[in-house]
mmCIF file of the C-alpha atoms, coordinates in Angstrom:
data_MODEL
# 
_entry.id   MODEL 
# 
loop_
_atom_site.group_PDB 
_atom_site.id 
_atom_site.type_symbol 
_atom_site.label_atom_id 
_atom_site.label_alt_id 
_atom_site.label_comp_id 
_atom_site.label_asym_id 
_atom_site.label_entity_id 
_atom_site.label_seq_id 
_atom_site.pdbx_PDB_ins_code 
_atom_site.Cartn_x 
_atom_site.Cartn_y 
_atom_site.Cartn_z 
_atom_site.occupancy 
_atom_site.B_iso_or_equiv 
_atom_site.pdbx_formal_charge 
_atom_site.auth_seq_id 
_atom_site.auth_comp_id 
_atom_site.auth_asym_id 
_atom_site.auth_atom_id 
_atom_site.pdbx_PDB_model_num 
ATOM 1   C CA . UNK A 1 1   ? -0.003  0.111   0.077   1.00 0.00 ? 1   UNK A CA 1 
ATOM 2   C CA . UNK A 1 2   ? 1.536   3.433   -1.003  1.00 0.00 ? 2   UNK A CA 1 
ATOM 3   C CA . UNK A 1 3   ? 2.940   4.639   2.659   1.00 0.00 ? 3   UNK A CA 1 
ATOM 4   C CA . UNK A 1 4   ? 1.223   8.421   1.435   1.00 0.00 ? 4   UNK A CA 1 
ATOM 5   C CA . UNK A 1 5   ? -2.386  7.600   1.835   1.00 0.00 ? 5   UNK A CA 1 
ATOM 6   C CA . UNK A 1 6   ? -3.953  8.210   4.560   1.00 0.00 ? 6   UNK A CA 1 
ATOM 7   C CA . UNK A 1 7   ? -7.311  6.575   5.605   1.00 0.00 ? 7   UNK A CA 1 
ATOM 8   C CA . UNK A 1 8   ? -10.221 8.190   7.929   1.00 0.00 ? 8   UNK A CA 1 
ATOM 9   C CA . UNK A 1 9   ? -13.353 5.814   8.730   1.00 0.00 ? 9   UNK A CA 1 
ATOM 10  C CA . UNK A 1 10  ? -16.265 6.619   10.881  1.00 0.00 ? 10  UNK A CA 1 
ATOM 11  C CA . UNK A 1 11  ? -19.129 4.902   11.203  1.00 0.00 ? 11  UNK A CA 1 
ATOM 12  C CA . UNK A 1 12  ? -23.067 5.441   12.441  1.00 0.00 ? 12  UNK A CA 1 
ATOM 13  C CA . UNK A 1 13  ? -25.890 3.845   13.274  1.00 0.00 ? 13  UNK A CA 1 
ATOM 14  C CA . UNK A 1 14  ? -29.220 4.541   13.148  1.00 0.00 ? 14  UNK A CA 1 
ATOM 15  C CA . UNK A 1 15  ? -33.102 2.980   13.011  1.00 0.00 ? 15  UNK A CA 1 
ATOM 16  C CA . UNK A 1 16  ? -36.636 4.692   11.191  1.00 0.00 ? 16  UNK A CA 1 
ATOM 17  C CA . UNK A 1 17  ? -38.720 3.858   13.492  1.00 0.00 ? 17  UNK A CA 1 
ATOM 18  C CA . UNK A 1 18  ? -43.043 4.578   13.889  1.00 0.00 ? 18  UNK A CA 1 
ATOM 19  C CA . UNK A 1 19  ? -41.261 7.010   10.786  1.00 0.00 ? 19  UNK A CA 1 
ATOM 20  C CA . UNK A 1 20  ? -38.329 8.825   13.440  1.00 0.00 ? 20  UNK A CA 1 
ATOM 21  C CA . UNK A 1 21  ? -34.961 8.205   12.863  1.00 0.00 ? 21  UNK A CA 1 
ATOM 22  C CA . UNK A 1 22  ? -33.472 7.437   15.788  1.00 0.00 ? 22  UNK A CA 1 
ATOM 23  C CA . UNK A 1 23  ? -30.069 7.254   16.944  1.00 0.00 ? 23  UNK A CA 1 
ATOM 24  C CA . UNK A 1 24  ? -28.588 3.688   18.268  1.00 0.00 ? 24  UNK A CA 1 
ATOM 25  C CA . UNK A 1 25  ? -25.528 4.845   19.870  1.00 0.00 ? 25  UNK A CA 1 
ATOM 26  C CA . UNK A 1 26  ? -27.053 7.488   21.287  1.00 0.00 ? 26  UNK A CA 1 
ATOM 27  C CA . UNK A 1 27  ? -30.732 6.656   22.418  1.00 0.00 ? 27  UNK A CA 1 
ATOM 28  C CA . UNK A 1 28  ? -31.246 10.024  23.661  1.00 0.00 ? 28  UNK A CA 1 
ATOM 29  C CA . UNK A 1 29  ? -31.365 11.104  20.072  1.00 0.00 ? 29  UNK A CA 1 
ATOM 30  C CA . UNK A 1 30  ? -34.741 10.250  18.986  1.00 0.00 ? 30  UNK A CA 1 
ATOM 31  C CA . UNK A 1 31  ? -36.259 12.234  16.691  1.00 0.00 ? 31  UNK A CA 1 
ATOM 32  C CA . UNK A 1 32  ? -33.412 13.324  14.001  1.00 0.00 ? 32  UNK A CA 1 
ATOM 33  C CA . UNK A 1 33  ? -33.852 15.460  10.829  1.00 0.00 ? 33  UNK A CA 1 
ATOM 34  C CA . UNK A 1 34  ? -32.600 14.509  7.164   1.00 0.00 ? 34  UNK A CA 1 
ATOM 35  C CA . UNK A 1 35  ? -31.111 17.539  5.462   1.00 0.00 ? 35  UNK A CA 1 
ATOM 36  C CA . UNK A 1 36  ? -28.805 17.697  2.600   1.00 0.00 ? 36  UNK A CA 1 
ATOM 37  C CA . UNK A 1 37  ? -25.166 19.162  1.920   1.00 0.00 ? 37  UNK A CA 1 
ATOM 38  C CA . UNK A 1 38  ? -24.111 21.646  -0.351  1.00 0.00 ? 38  UNK A CA 1 
ATOM 39  C CA . UNK A 1 39  ? -24.279 18.653  -3.004  1.00 0.00 ? 39  UNK A CA 1 
ATOM 40  C CA . UNK A 1 40  ? -27.451 17.942  -2.039  1.00 0.00 ? 40  UNK A CA 1 
ATOM 41  C CA . UNK A 1 41  ? -27.147 15.041  -0.775  1.00 0.00 ? 41  UNK A CA 1 
ATOM 42  C CA . UNK A 1 42  ? -29.368 13.860  2.343   1.00 0.00 ? 42  UNK A CA 1 
ATOM 43  C CA . UNK A 1 43  ? -27.696 12.632  5.030   1.00 0.00 ? 43  UNK A CA 1 
ATOM 44  C CA . UNK A 1 44  ? -28.993 12.787  8.839   1.00 0.00 ? 44  UNK A CA 1 
ATOM 45  C CA . UNK A 1 45  ? -27.913 15.448  11.229  1.00 0.00 ? 45  UNK A CA 1 
ATOM 46  C CA . UNK A 1 46  ? -26.909 14.984  14.314  1.00 0.00 ? 46  UNK A CA 1 
ATOM 47  C CA . UNK A 1 47  ? -26.080 11.756  14.567  1.00 0.00 ? 47  UNK A CA 1 
ATOM 48  C CA . UNK A 1 48  ? -23.306 10.471  16.067  1.00 0.00 ? 48  UNK A CA 1 
ATOM 49  C CA . UNK A 1 49  ? -20.152 9.016   14.319  1.00 0.00 ? 49  UNK A CA 1 
ATOM 50  C CA . UNK A 1 50  ? -17.938 6.955   15.660  1.00 0.00 ? 50  UNK A CA 1 
ATOM 51  C CA . UNK A 1 51  ? -14.211 6.635   14.435  1.00 0.00 ? 51  UNK A CA 1 
ATOM 52  C CA . UNK A 1 52  ? -12.798 2.790   14.040  1.00 0.00 ? 52  UNK A CA 1 
ATOM 53  C CA . UNK A 1 53  ? -9.364  1.636   12.847  1.00 0.00 ? 53  UNK A CA 1 
ATOM 54  C CA . UNK A 1 54  ? -10.080 -2.486  13.487  1.00 0.00 ? 54  UNK A CA 1 
ATOM 55  C CA . UNK A 1 55  ? -12.990 -4.505  11.770  1.00 0.00 ? 55  UNK A CA 1 
ATOM 56  C CA . UNK A 1 56  ? -12.778 -5.325  15.708  1.00 0.00 ? 56  UNK A CA 1 
ATOM 57  C CA . UNK A 1 57  ? -14.119 -1.889  16.405  1.00 0.00 ? 57  UNK A CA 1 
ATOM 58  C CA . UNK A 1 58  ? -16.312 -1.832  13.987  1.00 0.00 ? 58  UNK A CA 1 
ATOM 59  C CA . UNK A 1 59  ? -18.532 -5.519  14.900  1.00 0.00 ? 59  UNK A CA 1 
ATOM 60  C CA . UNK A 1 60  ? -18.421 -3.796  18.520  1.00 0.00 ? 60  UNK A CA 1 
ATOM 61  C CA . UNK A 1 61  ? -19.914 -0.636  17.729  1.00 0.00 ? 61  UNK A CA 1 
ATOM 62  C CA . UNK A 1 62  ? -22.612 -2.905  15.278  1.00 0.00 ? 62  UNK A CA 1 
ATOM 63  C CA . UNK A 1 63  ? -23.333 -5.250  18.564  1.00 0.00 ? 63  UNK A CA 1 
ATOM 64  C CA . UNK A 1 64  ? -23.744 -2.263  20.949  1.00 0.00 ? 64  UNK A CA 1 
ATOM 65  C CA . UNK A 1 65  ? -26.494 -0.563  18.525  1.00 0.00 ? 65  UNK A CA 1 
ATOM 66  C CA . UNK A 1 66  ? -28.345 -4.279  17.913  1.00 0.00 ? 66  UNK A CA 1 
ATOM 67  C CA . UNK A 1 67  ? -28.846 -3.741  21.667  1.00 0.00 ? 67  UNK A CA 1 
ATOM 68  C CA . UNK A 1 68  ? -30.674 -0.493  21.261  1.00 0.00 ? 68  UNK A CA 1 
ATOM 69  C CA . UNK A 1 69  ? -33.228 -1.993  17.885  1.00 0.00 ? 69  UNK A CA 1 
ATOM 70  C CA . UNK A 1 70  ? -36.910 -2.290  18.694  1.00 0.00 ? 70  UNK A CA 1 
ATOM 71  C CA . UNK A 1 71  ? -38.364 -5.423  18.200  1.00 0.00 ? 71  UNK A CA 1 
ATOM 72  C CA . UNK A 1 72  ? -41.179 -7.001  19.433  1.00 0.00 ? 72  UNK A CA 1 
ATOM 73  C CA . UNK A 1 73  ? -43.122 -11.121 19.653  1.00 0.00 ? 73  UNK A CA 1 
ATOM 74  C CA . UNK A 1 74  ? -45.046 -11.789 16.852  1.00 0.00 ? 74  UNK A CA 1 
ATOM 75  C CA . UNK A 1 75  ? -47.008 -14.759 16.280  1.00 0.00 ? 75  UNK A CA 1 
ATOM 76  C CA . UNK A 1 76  ? -44.859 -14.862 13.181  1.00 0.00 ? 76  UNK A CA 1 
ATOM 77  C CA . UNK A 1 77  ? -41.575 -14.154 14.707  1.00 0.00 ? 77  UNK A CA 1 
ATOM 78  C CA . UNK A 1 78  ? -40.305 -14.034 18.151  1.00 0.00 ? 78  UNK A CA 1 
ATOM 79  C CA . UNK A 1 79  ? -37.974 -11.444 17.395  1.00 0.00 ? 79  UNK A CA 1 
ATOM 80  C CA . UNK A 1 80  ? -39.456 -9.282  14.540  1.00 0.00 ? 80  UNK A CA 1 
ATOM 81  C CA . UNK A 1 81  ? -37.734 -6.097  14.004  1.00 0.00 ? 81  UNK A CA 1 
ATOM 82  C CA . UNK A 1 82  ? -40.122 -3.484  14.175  1.00 0.00 ? 82  UNK A CA 1 
ATOM 83  C CA . UNK A 1 83  ? -37.958 -0.895  12.738  1.00 0.00 ? 83  UNK A CA 1 
ATOM 84  C CA . UNK A 1 84  ? -35.788 -0.699  9.361   1.00 0.00 ? 84  UNK A CA 1 
ATOM 85  C CA . UNK A 1 85  ? -31.760 0.005   10.706  1.00 0.00 ? 85  UNK A CA 1 
ATOM 86  C CA . UNK A 1 86  ? -29.122 1.166   8.429   1.00 0.00 ? 86  UNK A CA 1 
ATOM 87  C CA . UNK A 1 87  ? -25.411 1.235   9.313   1.00 0.00 ? 87  UNK A CA 1 
ATOM 88  C CA . UNK A 1 88  ? -23.031 3.498   7.177   1.00 0.00 ? 88  UNK A CA 1 
ATOM 89  C CA . UNK A 1 89  ? -19.631 3.093   7.022   1.00 0.00 ? 89  UNK A CA 1 
ATOM 90  C CA . UNK A 1 90  ? -17.632 6.787   5.734   1.00 0.00 ? 90  UNK A CA 1 
ATOM 91  C CA . UNK A 1 91  ? -14.237 6.204   4.140   1.00 0.00 ? 91  UNK A CA 1 
ATOM 92  C CA . UNK A 1 92  ? -11.980 9.471   3.454   1.00 0.00 ? 92  UNK A CA 1 
ATOM 93  C CA . UNK A 1 93  ? -8.924  9.045   1.648   1.00 0.00 ? 93  UNK A CA 1 
ATOM 94  C CA . UNK A 1 94  ? -5.889  11.258  1.330   1.00 0.00 ? 94  UNK A CA 1 
ATOM 95  C CA . UNK A 1 95  ? -2.908  11.562  -0.141  1.00 0.00 ? 95  UNK A CA 1 
ATOM 96  C CA . UNK A 1 96  ? -0.958  13.629  2.081   1.00 0.00 ? 96  UNK A CA 1 
ATOM 97  C CA . UNK A 1 97  ? 1.545   13.918  -1.005  1.00 0.00 ? 97  UNK A CA 1 
ATOM 98  C CA . UNK A 1 98  ? -0.364  15.885  -3.348  1.00 0.00 ? 98  UNK A CA 1 
ATOM 99  C CA . UNK A 1 99  ? -3.204  16.683  -1.056  1.00 0.00 ? 99  UNK A CA 1 
ATOM 100 C CA . UNK A 1 100 ? -5.715  14.452  -3.529  1.00 0.00 ? 100 UNK A CA 1 
ATOM 101 C CA . UNK A 1 101 ? -8.723  13.318  -1.503  1.00 0.00 ? 101 UNK A CA 1 
ATOM 102 C CA . UNK A 1 102 ? -11.282 10.590  -2.211  1.00 0.00 ? 102 UNK A CA 1 
ATOM 103 C CA . UNK A 1 103 ? -14.711 9.672   -0.234  1.00 0.00 ? 103 UNK A CA 1 
ATOM 104 C CA . UNK A 1 104 ? -17.210 7.100   0.128   1.00 0.00 ? 104 UNK A CA 1 
ATOM 105 C CA . UNK A 1 105 ? -19.833 5.783   1.561   1.00 0.00 ? 105 UNK A CA 1 
ATOM 106 C CA . UNK A 1 106 ? -20.996 2.214   2.261   1.00 0.00 ? 106 UNK A CA 1 
ATOM 107 C CA . UNK A 1 107 ? -24.870 2.233   4.160   1.00 0.00 ? 107 UNK A CA 1 
ATOM 108 C CA . UNK A 1 108 ? -25.767 -1.337  5.388   1.00 0.00 ? 108 UNK A CA 1 
ATOM 109 C CA . UNK A 1 109 ? -29.497 -1.938  5.459   1.00 0.00 ? 109 UNK A CA 1 
ATOM 110 C CA . UNK A 1 110 ? -31.519 -4.223  6.969   1.00 0.00 ? 110 UNK A CA 1 
ATOM 111 C CA . UNK A 1 111 ? -35.695 -3.767  6.469   1.00 0.00 ? 111 UNK A CA 1 
ATOM 112 C CA . UNK A 1 112 ? -38.249 -4.486  8.904   1.00 0.00 ? 112 UNK A CA 1 
ATOM 113 C CA . UNK A 1 113 ? -40.055 -7.610  7.917   1.00 0.00 ? 113 UNK A CA 1 
ATOM 114 C CA . UNK A 1 114 ? -43.344 -7.437  5.617   1.00 0.00 ? 114 UNK A CA 1 
ATOM 115 C CA . UNK A 1 115 ? -45.535 -9.843  7.726   1.00 0.00 ? 115 UNK A CA 1 
ATOM 116 C CA . UNK A 1 116 ? -49.231 -9.580  6.671   1.00 0.00 ? 116 UNK A CA 1 
ATOM 117 C CA . UNK A 1 117 ? -51.159 -7.753  9.714   1.00 0.00 ? 117 UNK A CA 1 
ATOM 118 C CA . UNK A 1 118 ? -54.116 -10.502 9.903   1.00 0.00 ? 118 UNK A CA 1 
ATOM 119 C CA . UNK A 1 119 ? -51.108 -13.677 10.742  1.00 0.00 ? 119 UNK A CA 1 
ATOM 120 C CA . UNK A 1 120 ? -49.227 -11.648 13.167  1.00 0.00 ? 120 UNK A CA 1 
ATOM 121 C CA . UNK A 1 121 ? -52.127 -10.789 15.706  1.00 0.00 ? 121 UNK A CA 1 
ATOM 122 C CA . UNK A 1 122 ? -50.761 -7.004  16.022  1.00 0.00 ? 122 UNK A CA 1 
ATOM 123 C CA . UNK A 1 123 ? -52.442 -5.332  17.765  1.00 0.00 ? 123 UNK A CA 1 
ATOM 124 C CA . UNK A 1 124 ? -51.924 -1.402  19.588  1.00 0.00 ? 124 UNK A CA 1 
ATOM 125 C CA . UNK A 1 125 ? -48.464 -0.532  19.129  1.00 0.00 ? 125 UNK A CA 1 
ATOM 126 C CA . UNK A 1 126 ? -47.395 -3.481  17.390  1.00 0.00 ? 126 UNK A CA 1 
ATOM 127 C CA . UNK A 1 127 ? -50.162 -2.675  14.998  1.00 0.00 ? 127 UNK A CA 1 
ATOM 128 C CA . UNK A 1 128 ? -49.056 1.011   14.217  1.00 0.00 ? 128 UNK A CA 1 
ATOM 129 C CA . UNK A 1 129 ? -45.625 -0.119  14.057  1.00 0.00 ? 129 UNK A CA 1 
ATOM 130 C CA . UNK A 1 130 ? -46.981 -3.151  11.035  1.00 0.00 ? 130 UNK A CA 1 
ATOM 131 C CA . UNK A 1 131 ? -48.211 -0.285  9.230   1.00 0.00 ? 131 UNK A CA 1 
ATOM 132 C CA . UNK A 1 132 ? -45.248 2.114   8.960   1.00 0.00 ? 132 UNK A CA 1 
ATOM 133 C CA . UNK A 1 133 ? -43.174 -0.728  8.120   1.00 0.00 ? 133 UNK A CA 1 
ATOM 134 C CA . UNK A 1 134 ? -45.795 -1.814  5.090   1.00 0.00 ? 134 UNK A CA 1 
ATOM 135 C CA . UNK A 1 135 ? -46.428 2.199   4.172   1.00 0.00 ? 135 UNK A CA 1 
ATOM 136 C CA . UNK A 1 136 ? -41.999 2.694   3.933   1.00 0.00 ? 136 UNK A CA 1 
ATOM 137 C CA . UNK A 1 137 ? -41.406 -0.544  2.411   1.00 0.00 ? 137 UNK A CA 1 
ATOM 138 C CA . UNK A 1 138 ? -43.906 0.315   -0.248  1.00 0.00 ? 138 UNK A CA 1 
ATOM 139 C CA . UNK A 1 139 ? -42.066 3.681   -0.553  1.00 0.00 ? 139 UNK A CA 1 
ATOM 140 C CA . UNK A 1 140 ? -39.240 1.970   -1.600  1.00 0.00 ? 140 UNK A CA 1 
ATOM 141 C CA . UNK A 1 141 ? -40.913 -0.430  -3.791  1.00 0.00 ? 141 UNK A CA 1 
ATOM 142 C CA . UNK A 1 142 ? -42.083 2.728   -6.057  1.00 0.00 ? 142 UNK A CA 1 
ATOM 143 C CA . UNK A 1 143 ? -38.558 4.118   -5.629  1.00 0.00 ? 143 UNK A CA 1 
ATOM 144 C CA . UNK A 1 144 ? -37.046 1.160   -7.433  1.00 0.00 ? 144 UNK A CA 1 
ATOM 145 C CA . UNK A 1 145 ? -39.955 0.886   -9.714  1.00 0.00 ? 145 UNK A CA 1 
ATOM 146 C CA . UNK A 1 146 ? -39.391 4.280   -11.040 1.00 0.00 ? 146 UNK A CA 1 
ATOM 147 C CA . UNK A 1 147 ? -35.960 3.642   -11.112 1.00 0.00 ? 147 UNK A CA 1 
ATOM 148 C CA . UNK A 1 148 ? -36.286 0.603   -12.925 1.00 0.00 ? 148 UNK A CA 1 
ATOM 149 C CA . UNK A 1 149 ? -38.361 1.994   -15.979 1.00 0.00 ? 149 UNK A CA 1 
ATOM 150 C CA . UNK A 1 150 ? -36.120 4.983   -16.530 1.00 0.00 ? 150 UNK A CA 1 
ATOM 151 C CA . UNK A 1 151 ? -38.956 6.919   -18.144 1.00 0.00 ? 151 UNK A CA 1 
ATOM 152 C CA . UNK A 1 152 ? -39.806 8.972   -15.176 1.00 0.00 ? 152 UNK A CA 1 
ATOM 153 C CA . UNK A 1 153 ? -38.532 12.276  -14.289 1.00 0.00 ? 153 UNK A CA 1 
ATOM 154 C CA . UNK A 1 154 ? -40.339 12.153  -10.775 1.00 0.00 ? 154 UNK A CA 1 
ATOM 155 C CA . UNK A 1 155 ? -38.595 9.577   -8.691  1.00 0.00 ? 155 UNK A CA 1 
ATOM 156 C CA . UNK A 1 156 ? -40.512 9.566   -5.528  1.00 0.00 ? 156 UNK A CA 1 
ATOM 157 C CA . UNK A 1 157 ? -37.390 9.711   -2.883  1.00 0.00 ? 157 UNK A CA 1 
ATOM 158 C CA . UNK A 1 158 ? -39.509 12.136  -0.353  1.00 0.00 ? 158 UNK A CA 1 
ATOM 159 C CA . UNK A 1 159 ? -42.190 9.682   0.251   1.00 0.00 ? 159 UNK A CA 1 
ATOM 160 C CA . UNK A 1 160 ? -40.382 8.458   3.313   1.00 0.00 ? 160 UNK A CA 1 
ATOM 161 C CA . UNK A 1 161 ? -37.298 9.159   4.774   1.00 0.00 ? 161 UNK A CA 1 
ATOM 162 C CA . UNK A 1 162 ? -36.135 5.841   4.716   1.00 0.00 ? 162 UNK A CA 1 
ATOM 163 C CA . UNK A 1 163 ? -36.367 6.811   1.040   1.00 0.00 ? 163 UNK A CA 1 
ATOM 164 C CA . UNK A 1 164 ? -34.732 10.502  1.300   1.00 0.00 ? 164 UNK A CA 1 
ATOM 165 C CA . UNK A 1 165 ? -31.924 8.858   2.972   1.00 0.00 ? 165 UNK A CA 1 
ATOM 166 C CA . UNK A 1 166 ? -31.105 6.004   1.000   1.00 0.00 ? 166 UNK A CA 1 
ATOM 167 C CA . UNK A 1 167 ? -31.200 8.574   -2.443  1.00 0.00 ? 167 UNK A CA 1 
ATOM 168 C CA . UNK A 1 168 ? -27.688 8.690   -3.516  1.00 0.00 ? 168 UNK A CA 1 
ATOM 169 C CA . UNK A 1 169 ? -27.797 4.737   -2.870  1.00 0.00 ? 169 UNK A CA 1 
ATOM 170 C CA . UNK A 1 170 ? -30.166 4.381   -5.205  1.00 0.00 ? 170 UNK A CA 1 
ATOM 171 C CA . UNK A 1 171 ? -30.434 6.532   -7.421  1.00 0.00 ? 171 UNK A CA 1 
ATOM 172 C CA . UNK A 1 172 ? -26.783 8.789   -7.561  1.00 0.00 ? 172 UNK A CA 1 
ATOM 173 C CA . UNK A 1 173 ? -23.338 7.363   -8.693  1.00 0.00 ? 173 UNK A CA 1 
ATOM 174 C CA . UNK A 1 174 ? -23.130 3.942   -6.684  1.00 0.00 ? 174 UNK A CA 1 
ATOM 175 C CA . UNK A 1 175 ? -23.984 0.175   -6.720  1.00 0.00 ? 175 UNK A CA 1 
ATOM 176 C CA . UNK A 1 176 ? -27.064 -1.392  -4.797  1.00 0.00 ? 176 UNK A CA 1 
ATOM 177 C CA . UNK A 1 177 ? -27.405 -4.916  -4.443  1.00 0.00 ? 177 UNK A CA 1 
ATOM 178 C CA . UNK A 1 178 ? -30.140 -5.949  -2.255  1.00 0.00 ? 178 UNK A CA 1 
ATOM 179 C CA . UNK A 1 179 ? -30.837 -9.641  -0.589  1.00 0.00 ? 179 UNK A CA 1 
ATOM 180 C CA . UNK A 1 180 ? -33.721 -11.043 -0.058  1.00 0.00 ? 180 UNK A CA 1 
ATOM 181 C CA . UNK A 1 181 ? -35.060 -13.447 2.879   1.00 0.00 ? 181 UNK A CA 1 
ATOM 182 C CA . UNK A 1 182 ? -38.113 -15.861 2.467   1.00 0.00 ? 182 UNK A CA 1 
ATOM 183 C CA . UNK A 1 183 ? -39.372 -18.521 4.738   1.00 0.00 ? 183 UNK A CA 1 
ATOM 184 C CA . UNK A 1 184 ? -39.072 -22.657 3.181   1.00 0.00 ? 184 UNK A CA 1 
ATOM 185 C CA . UNK A 1 185 ? -42.789 -22.581 5.077   1.00 0.00 ? 185 UNK A CA 1 
ATOM 186 C CA . UNK A 1 186 ? -46.285 -23.252 3.071   1.00 0.00 ? 186 UNK A CA 1 
ATOM 187 C CA . UNK A 1 187 ? -47.524 -20.465 6.313   1.00 0.00 ? 187 UNK A CA 1 
ATOM 188 C CA . UNK A 1 188 ? -45.755 -18.182 4.492   1.00 0.00 ? 188 UNK A CA 1 
ATOM 189 C CA . UNK A 1 189 ? -46.408 -18.732 1.156   1.00 0.00 ? 189 UNK A CA 1 
ATOM 190 C CA . UNK A 1 190 ? -48.239 -15.371 0.193   1.00 0.00 ? 190 UNK A CA 1 
ATOM 191 C CA . UNK A 1 191 ? -45.216 -13.344 1.898   1.00 0.00 ? 191 UNK A CA 1 
ATOM 192 C CA . UNK A 1 192 ? -42.479 -15.353 0.037   1.00 0.00 ? 192 UNK A CA 1 
ATOM 193 C CA . UNK A 1 193 ? -44.479 -14.350 -2.675  1.00 0.00 ? 193 UNK A CA 1 
ATOM 194 C CA . UNK A 1 194 ? -44.732 -10.588 -2.284  1.00 0.00 ? 194 UNK A CA 1 
ATOM 195 C CA . UNK A 1 195 ? -40.778 -10.581 -1.481  1.00 0.00 ? 195 UNK A CA 1 
ATOM 196 C CA . UNK A 1 196 ? -39.678 -12.025 -3.970  1.00 0.00 ? 196 UNK A CA 1 
ATOM 197 C CA . UNK A 1 197 ? -41.950 -10.454 -6.166  1.00 0.00 ? 197 UNK A CA 1 
ATOM 198 C CA . UNK A 1 198 ? -40.888 -7.311  -4.833  1.00 0.00 ? 198 UNK A CA 1 
ATOM 199 C CA . UNK A 1 199 ? -37.204 -8.707  -5.256  1.00 0.00 ? 199 UNK A CA 1 
ATOM 200 C CA . UNK A 1 200 ? -37.412 -8.413  -8.953  1.00 0.00 ? 200 UNK A CA 1 
ATOM 201 C CA . UNK A 1 201 ? -38.345 -5.058  -9.023  1.00 0.00 ? 201 UNK A CA 1 
# 
């Protein structure tokens, strides 16, 4: 590796719960806002950033944040994620000799599970969570469809906070990969089919 290169890596970890952005590394920050930088790229203002220097430190931050995520027991899942979580790795490279700088971001997104309300037995706050989850997943699907068609001048990024945050990762100078998870059980046939159709977009 070029000895003139310096790397600075920092990470953030937050969740979108009931359409509110909550810092998983500082749970006192419960309603963070989405702003745009000078290049009109959306970012979460006020979110905790931690500098890391090893894979072990990255995993420590992930473990810390995971303990603060919203989960609930439903009829379909003993540990059902009730929020979308986003782990952001921000990398900056600088050549100390030429002062040339490069930067990149990696978003690791764990989407809340799409579970049919009628099967989950969800009530009260868990029912509200399910409705919000389905609404934001629908917004993400609409954005992906609009980008895939390539003919629409308007892509509905602003329909949810999640799609707005991920705007640069979906339609910018980026590469995007989606991994979908399906259940092998016949009981979940409808959900698996819906998930596969989502991935097909």
